[in-house]
Amino acid sequence: MMKKSPLPLQSSSSRRNDNHIYGKEALVKLLRWHFGYADFRGKQLDAIQAILSGRDCFCLMPTGGGKSMCYQIPALVKKAGIVLVVCPLIDQENQVAALKEKGIAAEYLSSTQTSSVKNKIHEEIDSGRPSLRLLYVTPELIATPGFMSKLTKICARGLLNLIAIDEAHCISSWGHDFRPSYRKLSSLRSHFPSVPILALTATAAPKVQKDVIESLCLQDPLVLKSSFNRPNIYYEVRYKDLLNDVYSDLSNVLKSDGDVCAIVYCLERTACDDLSAHLSKFGISSAAYHAGLNDKLRSSVLEDWISSKIQVVVATGIDRKDVRIVCHFNIPKSMEAFYQESGRAGRDQLLSKSLLYYGIDDRKRMEFILRNAEGKKSKASNAQEGFSKKSLTDFHQMVEYCESSGCRRKKILENFGEQVSASLCKKSCDCCKHPNLVAKYLEELTTTSVLRNKGGSSQIFMSSSSCVNEGNFSEFWNRDDEASGSEEAISDSDDGIEVIRRLGHSKLPKKSGFNEKMDFLQRAEEKYYESKHEQSNKQNKNAVSDSLRESSRQRLLNAFKQARERLGDIKHQVETSATFLENECYKKYGKTGKSFYYSQVASTVRWLSTTTSVELTDRLGAIASSASQPETSSLASPTLDQGHQEHTTECFESSVVPKTLTCASPIECFSSPSAKLPAIPSFSEFINSKKAKDKQPRRSPGGVEKNSEKRMKLQ
Ligand SMILES: Nc1ncnc2c1ncn2[C@@H]1O[C@H](COP(=O)(O)OP(=O)(O)OP(=O)(O)O)[C@@H](O)[C@H]1O
Ligand SMILES: [Mg+2]
């Protein structure tokens, strides 16, 4: 590749605290010359100017936001000197190849290179005036005494312009990808006080940001943060347990979008190999790419993929800017990891898709791995315990992403501390685009899971999770969804008035006799209830069915059992408590529709997995008095906690309206003592019974007939 002639900016010094401000115009000129881009994106210019003025900088930009430009441009500004880039090996290979393509002198030093290549690079660095602009190294190399002394020499010659630490979250044990080798970078600030340090990450968790800045000892850094929204990515989750053949489903996705470039992430290397073989069977050109391959094979896979010889890579870490689909074949271990990996899609800003295949077994496997790690680490050191617990909490945020029916984009952004409205999504996630479908899948998934658990497995569908307390208990709630949910809530229209109103539109001959009028009224009433029935069928699509309530109660029951095993000393009875908790969920969101109800159940299950005995006793306090009662297996368990009483009152009230408007859960109506009251007949029932009685000889004047008339008036 031909070397592009340099276009350095005129600068007097490369020292820190140099107050020279590089103007936007000149920097844009450089950008256009070397990269062909019209202008800087987001906070790129701010970062570049801060660094060039000698200031430390912490730059938080979403995946694909253009972080590398923040150190690549400074490398091209100065006439001489090197920008040292510390980043994981996989990124080095990609970036160096891309820079060389553009004629920019960049190299990486790693154990994967032959010694002759390495020697050449060392010679270049040692030379009086290296033409090298960017040198990529791993954190492990920085830690070696030999390389440190080499860097010290370069710096002494005034040739170390900048130290950029990409993927800087790796330094934080709070991050999703902690690498102990990054810890060794802490000494860089004191070793090279005159060189600005730029830390870059796409990990937005505030704890991680703080940790990165402190661990790298950045001095008065300029902190730049951008929004994490990736508007060009459509987010979708598919449920493995509801698919007949997940491999063919994925193949169809990959085929239906044409021969687009895709990455499929798997949890393990063997899974990469296995999936790649499956995809090949379906006629999709794919290859596995992971650290388990030998260097030669890895390089050739990367080359084939970059040159579009193969469509799909099944990977544990890889990059290209026109990736259209990023698929997670297994649930990732945290939202941060998911965000970063899914963010590999659409780095060219064009429409792309993130598709996650969520499976109950995958979730259990990951939980097992994390719990095991937790066990081992807490044995080894108490200090690690918090860290390990955090991994489980992080993972459960990911579970929530998959199992909740609220906007996925909102969930991602909220996870990173950004409060946004779901309208931001503009229907670019499956939950916003097909809310009813997702709710249906989730319901099916719950049922599937309960059936599986009944089939012998001791585990439950959703256990686990983050600290959910009463205050933020409905973490799935969002006002936009609330509004849409309420549309489907049961209306309280006055049926009597509605029948009469409709009658007004019908024609009844003026000179009709009593019997004709009665027949007419009866037909009108039947017609009215027919249409009411159709209407309520429509509404019921989102209604919480009894079977959903029962399967939810089963889930809560399983979760409660696990909590009891975990905590040991719980006195509350399992059945009673599960019924109580289910009733609580139903009371809160039963009428809003199944999506919210479902989310609330999920949230309660997670709460059970982390709650303490005290919290549990507090919450179940309302049924403490009934703890001594024998357990009943029915959903209609007569544990009349306050919530339940409220319900039965509602049911009683609704029992005076016609049958089609009975309460959503008839079981509850019948569990109410007040349900023993005799049912009041509808108008038709009254007329029919009247007709039947007319045929019968009268027993007493005014007896039954009079009573019926009275009831009719009550209606
Ligand atoms: N100012 C710009 N205008 C247009 N495209 C740009 C600009 N800056 C960077 N890009 C392009 O955006 C893409 C993503 O850039 P880059 O790889 O630096 O992102 P990143 O923030 O490092 O993402 P990641 O977190 O995935 O590493 C690249 O193809 C890059 O060339
Ligand atoms: Mg990057």
Coordinates of N, CA and C in Angstrom, one line a residue, residues 520-695:
F520 N -89.2 -8.5 22.1 CA -88.4 -7.5 21.5 C -87.2 -7.1 22.4
L521 N -87.6 -6.8 23.6 CA -86.6 -6.4 24.6 C -85.6 -7.6 24.8
Q522 N -86.2 -8.8 24.9 CA -85.3 -9.9 25.1 C -84.3 -10.1 24.0
R523 N -84.7 -9.9 22.7 CA -83.8 -10.1 21.6 C -82.8 -9.0 21.6
A524 N -83.2 -7.8 22.0 CA -82.3 -6.6 22.1 C -81.2 -6.9 23.1
E525 N -81.7 -7.5 24.2 CA -80.7 -7.8 25.2 C -79.7 -8.8 24.8
E526 N -80.2 -9.9 24.1 CA -79.3 -10.9 23.6 C -78.3 -10.4 22.6
K527 N -78.8 -9.5 21.7 CA -77.9 -8.9 20.7 C -76.8 -8.1 21.4
Y528 N -77.3 -7.4 22.4 CA -76.3 -6.5 23.1 C -75.2 -7.3 23.7
Y529 N -75.6 -8.5 24.4 CA -74.6 -9.3 25.1 C -73.7 -10.0 24.1
E530 N -74.2 -10.3 22.9 CA -73.4 -10.9 21.9 C -72.3 -10.0 21.5
S531 N -72.7 -8.7 21.2 CA -71.6 -7.7 20.8 C -70.7 -7.4 21.9
K532 N -71.2 -7.5 23.1 CA -70.4 -7.2 24.3 C -69.4 -8.3 24.5
H533 N -69.8 -9.6 24.1 CA -69.0 -10.7 24.3 C -67.8 -10.6 23.3
E534 N -68.2 -10.2 22.0 CA -67.1 -10.0 21.0 C -66.1 -9.0 21.5
Q535 N -66.6 -7.9 22.0 CA -65.8 -6.8 22.5 C -64.8 -7.3 23.6
S536 N -65.4 -8.1 24.5 CA -64.6 -8.5 25.7 C -63.6 -9.5 25.2
N537 N -63.9 -10.3 24.2 CA -63.0 -11.2 23.6 C -61.7 -10.5 23.1
K538 N -62.0 -9.4 22.5 CA -60.9 -8.6 22.0 C -60.0 -8.1 23.1
Q539 N -60.7 -7.6 24.2 CA -60.0 -7.0 25.3 C -59.2 -8.1 26.0
N540 N -59.8 -9.3 26.0 CA -59.2 -10.4 26.8 C -57.9 -10.9 26.2
K541 N -57.6 -10.5 25.0 CA -56.3 -10.9 24.4 C -55.1 -10.5 25.4
N542 N -55.3 -9.4 26.0 CA -54.2 -9.0 26.9 C -54.6 -9.2 28.3
A543 N -55.7 -9.8 28.5 CA -56.1 -10.1 29.9 C -55.3 -11.1 30.6
V544 N -55.2 -11.1 31.9 CA -54.4 -12.1 32.6 C -55.3 -13.3 32.8
S545 N -55.0 -14.4 32.1 CA -55.8 -15.6 32.2 C -55.6 -16.4 33.5
D546 N -56.5 -17.2 33.8 CA -56.4 -18.0 35.0 C -55.2 -18.9 34.9
S547 N -54.9 -19.5 33.7 CA -53.8 -20.4 33.5 C -52.5 -19.6 33.7
L548 N -52.5 -18.4 33.2 CA -51.2 -17.6 33.5 C -51.0 -17.3 35.0
R549 N -52.2 -17.1 35.6 CA -52.0 -16.8 37.1 C -51.6 -18.1 37.8
E550 N -52.1 -19.2 37.3 CA -51.7 -20.4 38.0 C -50.2 -20.7 37.7
S551 N -49.8 -20.5 36.5 CA -48.3 -20.8 36.2 C -47.4 -19.8 36.9
S552 N -47.9 -18.6 37.1 CA -47.1 -17.6 37.8 C -47.0 -18.0 39.3
R553 N -48.1 -18.5 39.8 CA -48.1 -18.9 41.2 C -47.1 -20.0 41.4
Q554 N -47.1 -20.9 40.4 CA -46.1 -22.0 40.4 C -44.7 -21.5 40.4
R555 N -44.4 -20.5 39.6 CA -43.1 -19.9 39.6 C -42.7 -19.3 40.9
L556 N -43.7 -18.6 41.5 CA -43.4 -18.0 42.8 C -43.2 -19.0 43.8
L557 N -44.0 -20.1 43.7 CA -43.8 -21.2 44.6 C -42.4 -21.8 44.6
N558 N -42.0 -22.0 43.4 CA -40.6 -22.6 43.2 C -39.6 -21.6 43.8
A559 N -39.8 -20.3 43.4 CA -38.8 -19.3 43.9 C -38.8 -19.2 45.4
F560 N -40.0 -19.4 46.0 CA -40.1 -19.3 47.4 C -39.4 -20.5 48.1
K561 N -39.6 -21.7 47.4 CA -38.9 -22.9 48.0 C -37.4 -22.7 48.0
Q562 N -36.9 -22.1 46.9 CA -35.5 -21.8 46.8 C -35.0 -20.8 47.9
A563 N -35.9 -19.8 48.1 CA -35.5 -18.8 49.1 C -35.5 -19.5 50.4
R564 N -36.4 -20.4 50.7 CA -36.5 -21.1 52.0 C -35.2 -21.9 52.2
E565 N -34.8 -22.6 51.1 CA -33.6 -23.4 51.2 C -32.4 -22.5 51.5
R566 N -32.4 -21.4 50.8 CA -31.3 -20.4 51.0 C -31.2 -19.8 52.4
L567 N -32.4 -19.4 52.9 CA -32.4 -18.7 54.1 C -32.6 -19.6 55.4
G568 N -33.1 -20.8 55.1 CA -33.2 -21.7 56.2 C -34.3 -21.6 57.2
D569 N -34.4 -20.4 57.8 CA -35.3 -20.3 58.9 C -36.7 -19.6 58.6
I570 N -37.2 -19.8 57.5 CA -38.5 -19.1 57.1 C -39.7 -20.0 57.7
K571 N -40.5 -19.3 58.4 CA -41.7 -20.0 59.0 C -42.9 -20.0 58.0
H572 N -42.9 -19.1 57.0 CA -44.1 -19.0 56.2 C -44.3 -20.2 55.3
Q573 N -45.6 -20.5 55.2 CA -45.9 -21.7 54.4 C -45.8 -21.4 52.9
V574 N -45.3 -22.4 52.2 CA -45.0 -22.2 50.8 C -46.2 -21.8 49.9
E575 N -47.2 -22.6 50.0 CA -48.4 -22.4 49.2 C -49.0 -21.1 49.5
T576 N -49.2 -20.8 50.8 CA -49.9 -19.6 51.2 C -49.1 -18.4 50.7
S577 N -47.8 -18.4 50.9 CA -47.0 -17.3 50.5 C -47.0 -17.1 49.0
A578 N -46.9 -18.2 48.3 CA -46.9 -18.0 46.8 C -48.3 -17.4 46.4
T579 N -49.3 -17.9 46.9 CA -50.7 -17.3 46.6 C -50.7 -15.8 47.0
F580 N -50.2 -15.5 48.1 CA -50.2 -14.1 48.6 C -49.4 -13.3 47.6
L581 N -48.2 -13.7 47.2 CA -47.4 -12.9 46.3 C -48.0 -12.8 44.9
E582 N -48.6 -13.9 44.5 CA -49.3 -13.8 43.2 C -50.4 -12.8 43.2
N583 N -51.2 -12.9 44.3 CA -52.3 -11.9 44.4 C -51.8 -10.5 44.4
E584 N -50.7 -10.3 45.1 CA -50.1 -9.0 45.1 C -49.8 -8.4 43.7
C585 N -49.2 -9.3 42.9 CA -48.9 -9.0 41.5 C -50.2 -8.7 40.7
Y586 N -51.1 -9.5 41.0 CA -52.4 -9.4 40.2 C -53.1 -8.1 40.6
K587 N -53.1 -7.9 41.9 CA -53.7 -6.7 42.4 C -53.1 -5.4 41.8
K588 N -51.8 -5.5 41.7 CA -51.1 -4.3 41.1 C -51.3 -4.1 39.6
Y589 N -51.1 -5.2 38.9 CA -51.1 -5.0 37.4 C -52.0 -5.9 36.7
G590 N -52.9 -6.7 37.4 CA -53.8 -7.6 36.7 C -54.6 -7.0 35.7
K591 N -55.1 -5.8 36.0 CA -56.0 -5.1 35.1 C -55.3 -4.4 34.0
T592 N -54.0 -4.1 34.2 CA -53.3 -3.3 33.2 C -52.9 -4.2 32.0
G593 N -53.0 -5.5 32.2 CA -52.7 -6.4 31.1 C -51.6 -7.4 31.4
K594 N -51.5 -8.4 30.6 CA -50.6 -9.5 31.1 C -49.1 -9.1 31.0
S595 N -48.7 -8.2 30.1 CA -47.3 -7.8 30.0 C -46.8 -7.3 31.4
F596 N -47.6 -6.4 32.0 CA -47.2 -5.8 33.2 C -47.3 -6.8 34.4
Y597 N -48.3 -7.5 34.3 CA -48.5 -8.5 35.3 C -47.3 -9.5 35.3
Y598 N -47.0 -9.9 34.1 CA -45.9 -10.8 33.9 C -44.6 -10.3 34.4
S599 N -44.3 -9.0 34.1 CA -43.1 -8.4 34.6 C -43.1 -8.3 36.1
Q600 N -44.2 -8.1 36.7 CA -44.3 -7.9 38.1 C -44.0 -9.3 38.8
V601 N -44.5 -10.3 38.2 CA -44.2 -11.7 38.7 C -42.7 -12.0 38.6
A602 N -42.1 -11.6 37.4 CA -40.7 -11.8 37.2 C -39.9 -11.1 38.2
S603 N -40.3 -9.9 38.5 CA -39.6 -9.1 39.4 C -39.7 -9.7 40.8
T604 N -40.9 -10.2 41.2 CA -41.0 -10.8 42.5 C -40.1 -12.0 42.6
V605 N -40.1 -12.8 41.6 CA -39.2 -14.0 41.6 C -37.8 -13.6 41.8
R606 N -37.4 -12.6 41.2 CA -36.0 -12.1 41.4 C -35.8 -11.6 42.8
W607 N -36.7 -10.9 43.3 CA -36.6 -10.4 44.6 C -36.5 -11.6 45.6
L608 N -37.2 -12.6 45.4 CA -37.1 -13.8 46.3 C -35.7 -14.4 46.2
S609 N -35.1 -14.3 45.1 CA -33.8 -14.9 45.0 C -32.7 -14.2 45.8
T610 N -33.0 -12.9 46.2 CA -31.9 -12.2 46.9 C -32.3 -11.7 48.2
T611 N -33.6 -11.8 48.5 CA -34.1 -11.1 49.7 C -33.6 -11.8 51.0
T612 N -33.6 -11.0 52.1 CA -33.2 -11.5 53.4 C -34.4 -12.0 54.1
S613 N -34.2 -12.8 55.2 CA -35.3 -13.3 56.0 C -36.2 -12.1 56.5
V614 N -35.5 -11.0 57.0 CA -36.2 -9.9 57.5 C -37.1 -9.3 56.5
E615 N -36.6 -9.1 55.3 CA -37.4 -8.5 54.2 C -38.6 -9.3 53.9
L616 N -38.3 -10.6 53.9 CA -39.4 -11.6 53.5 C -40.5 -11.5 54.6
T617 N -40.0 -11.5 55.8 CA -41.0 -11.5 56.9 C -41.8 -10.2 56.8
D618 N -41.1 -9.1 56.6 CA -41.8 -7.8 56.4 C -42.9 -7.9 55.4
R619 N -42.5 -8.4 54.2 CA -43.4 -8.4 53.1 C -44.6 -9.4 53.3
L620 N -44.3 -10.5 53.9 CA -45.3 -11.5 54.1 C -46.0 -11.3 55.4
G621 N -45.7 -10.2 56.1 CA -46.3 -9.9 57.4 C -47.8 -10.0 57.4
A622 N -48.4 -9.6 56.3 CA -49.9 -9.6 56.2 C -50.5 -10.9 56.3
I623 N -49.7 -12.0 56.0 CA -50.3 -13.3 56.1 C -49.7 -14.1 57.3
A624 N -49.0 -13.4 58.1 CA -48.3 -14.1 59.2 C -49.4 -14.8 60.0
S625 N -50.5 -14.1 60.2 CA -51.6 -14.7 61.0 C -52.2 -15.9 60.5
S626 N -52.1 -16.0 59.1 CA -52.7 -17.2 58.5 C -51.7 -18.3 58.3
A627 N -50.4 -18.1 58.8 CA -49.4 -19.1 58.7 C -49.7 -20.4 59.3
S628 N -50.5 -20.4 60.3 CA -50.8 -21.6 61.1 C -51.9 -22.4 60.4
Q629 N -52.6 -21.7 59.4 CA -53.7 -22.4 58.8 C -53.1 -23.5 57.8
P630 N -53.9 -24.6 57.6 CA -53.4 -25.6 56.7 C -53.3 -25.0 55.3
E631 N -52.3 -25.5 54.5 CA -52.0 -24.9 53.2 C -53.1 -25.4 52.2
T632 N -53.5 -24.6 51.3 CA -54.4 -25.0 50.3 C -53.7 -24.9 49.0
S633 N -54.0 -25.8 48.1 CA -53.3 -25.8 46.8 C -53.9 -24.9 45.8
S634 N -55.1 -24.4 46.1 CA -55.8 -23.6 45.0 C -55.4 -22.2 45.0
L635 N -55.5 -21.6 43.8 CA -55.2 -20.2 43.7 C -56.1 -19.3 44.6
A636 N -57.3 -20.0 44.8 CA -58.3 -19.3 45.6 C -58.1 -19.5 47.1
S637 N -56.9 -19.7 47.5 CA -56.6 -20.0 48.9 C -57.2 -18.8 49.7
P638 N -57.9 -19.2 50.8 CA -58.6 -18.2 51.5 C -57.7 -17.4 52.4
T639 N -56.5 -17.0 52.0 CA -55.7 -16.2 52.8 C -56.1 -14.7 52.5
L640 N -56.9 -14.2 53.3 CA -57.5 -12.9 53.0 C -56.6 -11.8 53.5
D641 N -55.5 -11.6 52.8 CA -54.7 -10.5 53.0 C -55.4 -9.2 52.5
Q642 N -54.9 -8.1 52.9 CA -55.6 -6.9 52.5 C -55.9 -6.8 51.0
G643 N -54.9 -7.2 50.2 CA -55.0 -7.1 48.8 C -56.1 -7.9 48.3
H644 N -56.2 -9.1 48.9 CA -57.2 -10.0 48.4 C -58.6 -9.5 48.8
Q645 N -58.7 -8.9 50.0 CA -60.0 -8.4 50.4 C -60.4 -7.3 49.4
E646 N -59.5 -6.5 49.0 CA -59.8 -5.5 48.0 C -60.4 -6.1 46.7
H647 N -59.8 -7.2 46.4 CA -60.2 -7.9 45.2 C -61.6 -8.4 45.3
T648 N -61.9 -9.1 46.4 CA -63.2 -9.7 46.5 C -64.3 -8.6 46.6
T649 N -63.9 -7.5 47.2 CA -64.9 -6.4 47.2 C -65.2 -6.0 45.8
E650 N -64.2 -5.9 44.9 CA -64.4 -5.5 43.5 C -65.3 -6.6 42.9
C651 N -65.0 -7.8 43.2 CA -65.8 -8.9 42.6 C -67.2 -8.8 43.0
F652 N -67.4 -8.5 44.2 CA -68.8 -8.4 44.7 C -69.5 -7.4 44.0
E653 N -68.8 -6.2 43.8 CA -69.5 -5.1 43.1 C -69.8 -5.5 41.7
S654 N -68.8 -6.2 41.1 CA -69.1 -6.5 39.7 C -70.1 -7.7 39.5
S655 N -70.4 -8.4 40.6 CA -71.4 -9.4 40.5 C -72.8 -8.9 40.3
V656 N -73.0 -7.7 40.5 CA -74.3 -7.1 40.2 C -74.5 -6.7 38.8
V657 N -73.4 -6.8 38.0 CA -73.6 -6.5 36.6 C -73.8 -7.8 35.8
P658 N -74.2 -7.7 34.6 CA -74.5 -9.0 33.9 C -73.3 -9.9 33.8
K659 N -73.5 -11.2 33.5 CA -72.5 -12.2 33.5 C -71.3 -11.9 32.7
T660 N -71.4 -11.3 31.6 CA -70.3 -11.1 30.7 C -69.3 -10.2 31.3
L661 N -69.6 -9.5 32.3 CA -68.7 -8.5 33.0 C -68.2 -9.0 34.3
T662 N -68.2 -10.3 34.5 CA -67.7 -10.8 35.8 C -66.2 -10.5 35.9
C663 N -65.7 -10.5 37.1 CA -64.3 -10.1 37.3 C -63.3 -11.0 36.6
A664 N -62.1 -10.5 36.3 CA -61.2 -11.3 35.5 C -60.9 -12.7 36.1
S665 N -60.9 -12.8 37.4 CA -60.6 -14.1 37.9 C -61.8 -14.6 38.7
P666 N -62.6 -15.4 38.1 CA -63.8 -15.9 38.7 C -63.5 -16.6 40.0
I667 N -62.4 -17.2 40.0 CA -62.0 -18.0 41.3 C -62.1 -17.1 42.5
E668 N -61.6 -15.8 42.3 CA -61.6 -14.9 43.4 C -63.0 -14.6 43.8
C669 N -63.9 -14.4 42.8 CA -65.3 -14.1 43.2 C -65.9 -15.2 44.1
F670 N -65.6 -16.5 43.7 CA -66.2 -17.5 44.5 C -65.5 -17.7 45.8
S671 N -64.2 -17.2 45.9 CA -63.6 -17.4 47.2 C -64.1 -16.3 48.2
S672 N -64.8 -15.4 47.7 CA -65.4 -14.4 48.6 C -66.6 -14.9 49.3
P673 N -66.6 -14.6 50.6 CA -67.8 -15.0 51.4 C -69.1 -14.4 50.8
S674 N -68.9 -13.2 50.2 CA -70.1 -12.5 49.7 C -70.6 -13.2 48.4
A675 N -69.8 -14.1 47.8 CA -70.3 -14.8 46.6 C -71.4 -15.7 46.9
K676 N -71.7 -16.0 48.2 CA -72.7 -16.9 48.5 C -74.1 -16.3 48.3
L677 N -74.2 -15.0 48.1 CA -75.4 -14.3 47.8 C -76.1 -14.9 46.6
P678 N -77.4 -15.0 46.6 CA -78.1 -15.5 45.4 C -77.8 -14.7 44.2
A679 N -77.6 -15.3 43.0 CA -77.3 -14.5 41.8 C -78.6 -13.8 41.4
I680 N -78.4 -12.6 40.9 CA -79.5 -11.8 40.4 C -79.7 -12.1 38.9
P681 N -80.9 -12.5 38.5 CA -81.0 -13.0 37.1 C -80.9 -11.8 36.1
S682 N -80.5 -12.1 34.9 CA -80.4 -11.1 33.9 C -81.9 -10.9 33.4
F683 N -82.0 -9.9 32.5 CA -83.3 -9.6 32.0 C -83.9 -10.8 31.3
S684 N -83.1 -11.5 30.4 CA -83.5 -12.7 29.7 C -84.0 -13.8 30.7
E685 N -83.1 -14.0 31.7 CA -83.4 -15.1 32.6 C -84.8 -14.8 33.3
F686 N -84.9 -13.5 33.6 CA -86.2 -13.1 34.2 C -87.4 -13.4 33.4
I687 N -87.2 -13.0 32.1 CA -88.4 -13.2 31.1 C -88.7 -14.6 31.0
N688 N -87.5 -15.4 30.8 CA -87.8 -16.9 30.6 C -88.4 -17.5 31.8
S689 N -87.9 -17.1 32.9 CA -88.5 -17.7 34.1 C -90.0 -17.3 34.3
K690 N -90.2 -16.0 33.8 CA -91.6 -15.5 33.9 C -92.5 -16.3 33.0
K691 N -92.0 -16.6 31.8 CA -92.8 -17.3 30.8 C -93.1 -18.7 31.3
A692 N -92.0 -19.4 31.9 CA -92.2 -20.7 32.5 C -93.2 -20.7 33.6
K693 N -93.1 -19.6 34.4 CA -94.0 -19.6 35.5 C -95.5 -19.2 35.0
D694 N -95.6 -18.5 33.9 CA -96.9 -18.2 33.4 C -97.6 -19.4 33.0
K695 N -96.8 -20.4 32.5 CA -97.4 -21.6 32.1 C -97.8 -22.5 33.3

